[in-house]
Amino acid sequence: MQPVIQVENLQKSYGSLQAVQDVSFEVYAGEIFGMVGPNGAGKTTTIEIIEGLRKADSGRVQVLGLDPAQEGGRLFERVGIQLQQSGIHPRLKVIEALELFASFYQHPVKPGDLLERLGLADKSKSPFSKLSGGQKQRLFIALALISQPELVFFDELTTGLDPQARRSMWELVQEVRRDGCTVFLTTHFMEEAERLCDRVLILDHGSLVALDTPEALVSALGVEKRLVFTLPEEAELPSLLDLPAISRVERNGSRVIVYGQGNRFASSVVSALEDAGVELLDLRTEQANLEDVFLRLTGKEMRE
């Protein structure tokens, strides 16, 4: 697997604040690579250094074999960037924005073709201010892809979008990868990272705390499975802690959550309750996911 991004011992401080601390990783050609972390974890600083928008204090960064801090001009044609906060003049029309950006590159995609592909053909003459949130994000994707890049950065692509628009963005990201482009994605949504990314890097307090596939991260931490059900009013709940697969039980009124591990976790709980003559309502299992891993590694407190 050929690395398109190589980061070694990256360091960046702002006064006494160490924003990035000795971070090292690689991104491989053709993958969707995700970076997640709480607010203030160092995600924006890290991605801006990789993009060549900010200089590191120390460490080594190579993007497509080039140093973004020293050879940004050579990278310009090969990399697409969708920034976390982007702006276009409100009166600029969609087609005008694409034609303007196309003029910056030697071999751009035809703006009309890109609008058709991203479902914006009928908005080509609309001013930016008249677009919906999802349409604006699709336009920003189009601007990032206008140069036919080998590598594209999507920074908080779906923040502020409704669930339908978010799913539409996910499909576009997967399509970009199918077309042969490597994708570097930052997001606050763990479901998004789990659905899209081949590998996920978790940053916290400027340090790399985990890096692997979503499945491997969940498996390695041994995050518990959950069995959730409702009991009839005033029903007694028999003791389940004697079962080897059970680690703990929480009850709040009629709602019960049983936590545990193993292949027979759910079946052993159901069998024990049936043997005790307990009627179960709204029974469902909940598998551990990337959000559980994220909370386990970074804590549950709010960050500013």
PDB file of C-alpha atoms in Angstrom, residues 12 37 80 90 95 117 161 171 187 192 204 220 224 262 275:
ATOM      1  CA  LYS A  12       2.892  22.437  17.143  1.00  0.00           C
ATOM      2  CA  GLY A  37     -11.403  13.982  18.433  1.00  0.00           C
ATOM      3  CA  GLY A  80      -8.459  19.421  -3.299  1.00  0.00           C
ATOM      4  CA  PRO A  90     -23.581  35.684  -1.742  1.00  0.00           C
ATOM      5  CA  ILE A  95     -21.579  28.302 -12.422  1.00  0.00           C
ATOM      6  CA  ARG A 117     -22.540  14.787 -11.326  1.00  0.00           C
ATOM      7  CA  LEU A 161     -26.876  19.365   7.757  1.00  0.00           C
ATOM      8  CA  GLU A 171     -22.781   8.864  -0.935  1.00  0.00           C
ATOM      9  CA  THR A 187     -15.784  14.757  11.516  1.00  0.00           C
ATOM     10  CA  GLU A 192     -20.125   9.064   9.860  1.00  0.00           C
ATOM     11  CA  ASP A 204      -7.075  13.824  22.275  1.00  0.00           C
ATOM     12  CA  ALA A 220      -9.620  -4.212  20.804  1.00  0.00           C
ATOM     13  CA  GLU A 224     -19.620  -4.068  26.041  1.00  0.00           C
ATOM     14  CA  GLY A 262     -19.500 -13.010  24.410  1.00  0.00           C
ATOM     15  CA  ASP A 275     -37.044 -19.362  33.032  1.00  0.00           C
TER      16      ASP A 275
END
